[in-house]
XYZ file of N, CA and C in Angstrom:
387
model
N 102.181 -41.455 -85.526
C 101.967 -39.760 -85.808
C 102.498 -38.763 -85.665
N 102.472 -37.648 -86.591
C 103.684 -36.893 -86.990
C 103.498 -35.614 -86.260
N 104.635 -34.800 -85.954
C 105.020 -33.867 -84.850
C 103.901 -32.509 -84.681
N 103.722 -32.353 -85.997
C 102.675 -30.950 -86.427
C 100.531 -31.699 -86.050
N 100.638 -32.514 -86.124
C 99.158 -33.523 -85.948
C 99.590 -33.176 -84.178
N 100.611 -33.887 -83.693
C 100.246 -34.178 -81.948
C 100.374 -32.771 -81.926
N 101.124 -32.082 -82.341
C 101.098 -30.450 -81.351
C 99.844 -30.135 -81.701
N 98.614 -30.352 -83.092
C 98.197 -29.679 -82.749
C 96.899 -30.045 -82.527
N 96.728 -31.717 -80.975
C 95.861 -31.815 -80.792
C 96.244 -31.649 -78.936
N 97.791 -31.793 -78.961
C 98.155 -30.951 -78.072
C 97.830 -29.787 -77.547
N 97.108 -28.604 -78.301
C 96.859 -26.797 -78.493
C 95.268 -27.372 -78.387
N 95.096 -28.162 -79.024
C 93.276 -28.891 -78.160
C 92.801 -29.330 -77.329
N 93.971 -29.713 -76.347
C 93.402 -30.319 -75.187
C 94.275 -29.093 -74.573
N 94.957 -28.522 -74.533
C 94.865 -27.318 -73.386
C 93.610 -26.145 -73.862
N 92.850 -25.704 -75.134
C 91.708 -25.407 -74.994
C 90.737 -25.740 -74.370
N 90.996 -27.306 -74.306
C 90.168 -28.838 -73.796
C 89.995 -27.975 -71.895
N 91.197 -28.101 -71.157
C 91.625 -28.177 -70.127
C 91.409 -26.136 -69.665
N 91.231 -25.940 -70.461
C 91.470 -24.062 -69.679
C 89.378 -23.579 -69.452
N 88.766 -24.417 -69.920
C 87.376 -25.193 -69.924
C 86.713 -25.571 -68.499
N 87.900 -26.194 -67.566
C 87.902 -26.877 -66.402
C 86.937 -26.417 -65.165
N 87.700 -25.473 -65.041
C 87.456 -24.504 -63.315
C 85.586 -24.049 -63.859
N 85.586 -23.851 -64.682
C 84.296 -23.200 -65.295
C 83.422 -23.850 -65.435
N 83.326 -25.227 -65.880
C 82.658 -25.919 -66.351
C 81.989 -26.319 -64.817
N 83.212 -26.598 -63.828
C 82.685 -27.207 -62.860
C 81.858 -26.342 -61.247
N 82.125 -25.435 -62.142
C 81.346 -24.532 -61.662
C 79.239 -24.041 -61.593
N 79.807 -25.055 -62.810
C 77.855 -24.332 -62.860
C 77.148 -25.493 -62.445
N 75.784 -24.911 -62.280
C 74.499 -26.341 -61.359
C 74.255 -27.192 -62.348
N 74.705 -28.175 -62.177
C 73.542 -29.431 -63.065
C 72.633 -28.669 -64.548
N 71.774 -28.223 -63.172
C 71.295 -27.604 -64.715
C 71.848 -26.943 -65.709
N 72.475 -26.301 -65.492
C 72.996 -24.964 -66.188
C 74.235 -25.912 -67.477
N 74.478 -26.853 -66.311
C 75.367 -27.694 -67.611
C 74.091 -28.970 -67.993
N 73.931 -28.746 -68.170
C 72.248 -29.809 -69.081
C 71.963 -28.159 -69.690
N 72.160 -26.690 -69.655
C 71.324 -26.008 -71.511
C 72.731 -25.764 -71.490
N 73.574 -26.497 -72.060
C 74.866 -26.202 -72.485
C 74.763 -26.876 -73.628
N 73.484 -28.034 -73.829
C 72.942 -28.562 -74.725
C 72.824 -27.920 -75.607
N 71.349 -27.311 -75.417
C 70.517 -25.876 -76.312
C 71.723 -24.845 -76.694
N 72.449 -24.130 -76.518
C 73.335 -23.697 -76.860
C 73.622 -23.949 -77.262
N 74.972 -25.187 -77.707
C 74.942 -25.086 -78.142
C 74.590 -26.212 -79.773
N 73.851 -25.807 -79.563
C 72.947 -26.490 -81.083
C 72.571 -25.183 -81.616
N 72.059 -24.445 -80.848
C 72.041 -22.954 -81.390
C 73.105 -22.015 -82.047
N 73.612 -22.490 -81.227
C 75.573 -21.587 -82.034
C 76.139 -22.664 -82.998
N 75.736 -23.407 -83.540
C 75.828 -24.428 -84.853
C 75.135 -24.038 -85.479
N 73.417 -23.302 -85.264
C 72.817 -22.634 -85.933
C 73.344 -21.806 -86.754
N 73.551 -20.906 -85.907
C 74.120 -19.303 -86.275
C 75.622 -19.700 -86.272
N 76.144 -20.431 -87.183
C 76.579 -21.024 -88.053
C 78.179 -21.624 -87.747
N 78.355 -21.429 -86.492
C 79.850 -21.263 -85.529
C 79.481 -23.778 -86.171
N 80.584 -23.944 -85.998
C 81.130 -25.340 -86.282
C 81.171 -25.953 -85.067
N 81.801 -27.853 -85.380
C 81.931 -28.558 -83.925
C 83.109 -28.666 -83.839
N 83.795 -28.031 -84.841
C 85.269 -28.125 -84.503
C 85.612 -26.768 -83.077
N 84.803 -25.104 -83.721
C 84.248 -24.502 -82.964
C 83.519 -24.413 -81.411
N 82.822 -25.452 -81.307
C 82.654 -25.703 -80.059
C 84.084 -26.954 -79.648
N 84.401 -27.582 -80.096
C 84.992 -28.662 -79.772
C 85.654 -28.648 -78.355
N 86.697 -27.535 -78.053
C 86.990 -27.441 -76.999
C 86.268 -27.370 -75.992
N 84.781 -26.316 -75.816
C 83.341 -26.299 -74.507
C 82.914 -27.549 -74.895
N 83.093 -27.933 -75.637
C 82.049 -29.183 -75.454
C 82.094 -30.435 -74.631
N 83.460 -30.286 -75.395
C 84.699 -31.081 -74.902
C 84.609 -31.555 -72.951
N 84.750 -30.059 -72.787
C 84.981 -29.702 -71.255
C 83.812 -30.116 -70.797
N 82.103 -29.551 -70.932
C 81.304 -30.026 -70.685
C 80.842 -31.624 -70.897
N 81.267 -32.559 -71.223
C 81.059 -34.426 -71.590
C 81.579 -34.446 -70.466
N 83.003 -34.129 -70.257
C 83.895 -34.038 -69.038
C 83.791 -34.055 -67.882
N 83.328 -32.381 -67.454
C 82.225 -32.917 -66.383
C 81.655 -33.819 -66.200
N 80.107 -33.620 -67.172
C 79.188 -34.537 -67.342
C 79.461 -36.067 -66.652
N 80.287 -36.397 -67.360
C 81.115 -37.466 -67.103
C 81.759 -37.972 -65.013
N 82.214 -37.107 -65.226
C 82.238 -36.932 -63.127
C 81.280 -37.240 -62.333
N 80.331 -36.070 -63.216
C 79.030 -35.897 -62.456
C 78.330 -36.680 -61.881
N 77.762 -37.595 -63.322
C 76.937 -38.976 -63.415
C 77.709 -39.995 -63.449
N 79.195 -41.029 -63.442
C 79.805 -41.810 -63.326
C 80.729 -41.427 -62.845
N 81.360 -40.547 -62.165
C 82.295 -40.312 -60.863
C 83.222 -40.819 -61.541
N 83.890 -40.172 -63.059
C 85.061 -40.137 -63.322
C 86.214 -39.413 -64.650
N 86.471 -38.563 -64.220
C 86.750 -37.173 -65.001
C 88.335 -37.625 -65.873
N 88.130 -38.171 -67.230
C 88.821 -38.706 -68.404
C 89.508 -37.467 -68.046
N 91.063 -38.644 -68.320
C 92.481 -37.773 -67.948
C 92.754 -37.177 -70.001
N 94.313 -36.689 -69.756
C 94.782 -35.828 -71.312
C 94.811 -37.039 -71.619
N 95.207 -37.690 -71.452
C 95.486 -39.219 -73.507
C 94.126 -39.674 -73.270
N 92.762 -39.601 -72.389
C 91.579 -39.466 -73.394
C 90.756 -38.359 -73.154
N 91.509 -37.759 -73.676
C 90.703 -36.235 -74.071
C 91.550 -36.582 -75.429
N 93.080 -36.574 -75.770
C 93.358 -36.714 -76.954
C 92.848 -37.818 -77.762
N 92.822 -39.025 -77.391
C 92.009 -39.998 -77.126
C 90.506 -39.116 -78.466
N 89.852 -38.350 -77.606
C 88.917 -37.941 -78.205
C 89.364 -37.425 -80.064
N 90.562 -36.487 -78.742
C 90.244 -35.769 -80.480
C 90.117 -36.827 -81.528
N 90.966 -37.686 -81.418
C 91.638 -38.146 -82.861
C 90.339 -38.933 -83.427
N 89.813 -39.072 -82.982
C 88.611 -39.764 -82.616
C 87.094 -38.397 -83.523
N 87.117 -38.076 -83.334
C 86.979 -36.028 -83.535
C 87.179 -36.162 -85.271
N 88.142 -35.884 -85.086
C 89.040 -36.384 -86.211
C 88.746 -36.804 -87.888
N 88.032 -37.632 -87.542
C 87.629 -38.846 -88.673
C 89.108 -40.211 -88.429
N 89.480 -40.597 -87.011
C 90.862 -41.250 -87.497
C 90.113 -41.923 -85.995
N 91.030 -43.481 -85.700
C 90.764 -44.763 -84.710
C 91.969 -44.170 -83.685
N 91.816 -44.320 -82.409
C 92.443 -44.042 -81.475
C 92.271 -45.127 -80.868
N 93.137 -46.193 -81.212
C 94.598 -47.143 -81.174
C 94.159 -47.534 -79.050
N 93.446 -48.266 -77.904
C 93.591 -48.277 -77.142
C 93.434 -50.003 -76.262
N 94.385 -49.826 -75.496
C 94.152 -51.359 -75.061
C 93.381 -51.487 -73.566
N 92.642 -52.604 -74.154
C 91.546 -52.976 -72.712
C 91.829 -52.005 -71.004
N 90.871 -51.969 -70.819
C 90.920 -51.186 -69.194
C 91.823 -49.982 -69.639
N 92.219 -49.054 -71.053
C 92.106 -48.008 -70.932
C 91.614 -45.996 -70.933
N 89.934 -47.003 -70.776
C 88.880 -45.813 -70.847
C 88.086 -45.502 -72.249
N 87.999 -46.339 -73.541
C 88.094 -46.543 -74.531
C 86.583 -45.845 -74.589
N 85.491 -46.129 -74.072
C 83.842 -46.356 -73.083
C 84.503 -44.980 -73.362
N 84.848 -44.120 -72.342
C 85.005 -43.176 -71.452
C 85.279 -41.991 -72.235
N 86.427 -42.177 -72.979
C 86.737 -41.510 -74.329
C 86.267 -41.171 -74.933
N 85.095 -42.077 -75.352
C 84.532 -41.970 -76.225
C 83.232 -41.170 -76.184
N 82.753 -40.744 -74.684
C 81.597 -40.053 -74.545
C 81.660 -38.489 -75.073
N 83.048 -38.096 -75.641
C 83.284 -36.257 -75.627
C 82.909 -36.195 -77.554
N 83.470 -36.832 -77.949
C 83.271 -36.760 -79.306
C 82.147 -37.334 -80.042
N 81.534 -38.363 -79.231
C 80.583 -38.898 -79.481
C 79.260 -37.607 -78.935
N 79.487 -37.442 -77.907
C 78.016 -35.557 -77.390
C 78.372 -34.829 -78.529
N 79.824 -34.497 -78.543
C 79.604 -33.829 -79.925
C 79.129 -33.309 -81.252
N 79.743 -34.527 -81.859
C 78.889 -35.335 -82.704
C 77.453 -35.236 -82.874
N 76.572 -35.802 -81.956
C 75.314 -35.710 -81.888
C 74.685 -33.932 -81.639
N 75.137 -33.023 -81.278
C 74.450 -31.895 -81.187
C 74.096 -31.333 -82.568
N 74.436 -32.227 -83.519
C 73.714 -31.524 -84.842
C 72.500 -32.212 -85.610
N 71.753 -32.924 -84.477
C 71.106 -33.544 -84.142
C 70.588 -34.696 -85.710
N 72.197 -35.113 -85.417
C 72.052 -36.300 -87.207
C 72.413 -37.991 -86.404
N 72.956 -37.834 -85.095
C 72.873 -38.878 -84.616
C 74.790 -39.485 -84.733
N 75.016 -40.312 -83.821
C 76.288 -40.365 -83.768
C 76.433 -41.563 -83.648
N 77.378 -42.715 -83.822
C 77.768 -44.076 -83.844
C 78.781 -44.096 -83.935
N 78.683 -44.902 -82.752
C 80.275 -45.751 -82.107
C 80.355 -46.869 -82.378
N 81.460 -47.044 -83.136
C 81.266 -49.328 -83.085
C 82.992 -49.247 -82.065
N 83.299 -50.130 -81.817
C 83.969 -50.898 -80.763
C 83.809 -51.999 -81.061
N 84.867 -52.291 -81.490
C 84.776 -54.102 -82.053
C 86.986 -54.692 -80.976
N 86.065 -55.383 -79.771
C 86.444 -55.578 -78.694
C 85.849 -56.898 -78.306
N 86.423 -57.085 -78.274
C 85.907 -59.047 -78.033
C 85.324 -59.444 -76.576
N 86.623 -58.567 -75.433
C 85.647 -58.678 -74.489
C 84.304 -57.998 -74.426
N 84.570 -56.754 -73.887
C 83.393 -55.311 -74.229
C 81.723 -56.414 -74.529
N 82.534 -57.262 -76.409
C 81.363 -58.205 -76.531
C 80.490 -58.600 -76.217
N 81.125 -59.992 -75.909
C 80.946 -61.001 -74.993
C 80.044 -60.186 -73.496
N 80.572 -59.423 -73.120
C 80.543 -59.076 -71.702
C 78.796 -58.330 -72.004
N 79.388 -57.037 -72.813
C 77.812 -56.286 -72.981
C 76.478 -57.356 -74.053
N 76.901 -58.574 -74.580
C 75.994 -59.759 -75.043
C 75.157 -60.761 -73.667
N 76.454 -60.770 -73.037
C 75.714 -61.343 -71.874
C 74.607 -60.322 -70.505
């Protein structure tokens, strides 16, 4: 990855992190209501890229509350890369599934659905069983 792309990803990461405390202060209901707010903002002309920092912060906080796991910065960076249509290569145990929660949530806001494909022999076998 070249320096300019990495610098841009780190800039977006900083924006995501800037929302952390705001999201932590929301009640569960207020956090859930963010989805309707984001859909309305999309209808008003904002883009997914406009919403990304705040939406990723919402997904991150939901991950913490529901799953008990708060995505690390490197996982957020992987999520940004995925949203941008690129492949994020991660080893087993690095949190691909947790990483994917953010771009899947963001892209599902359009109402067109979102599909995540992971080709991992271990997960395929585990999930099949």
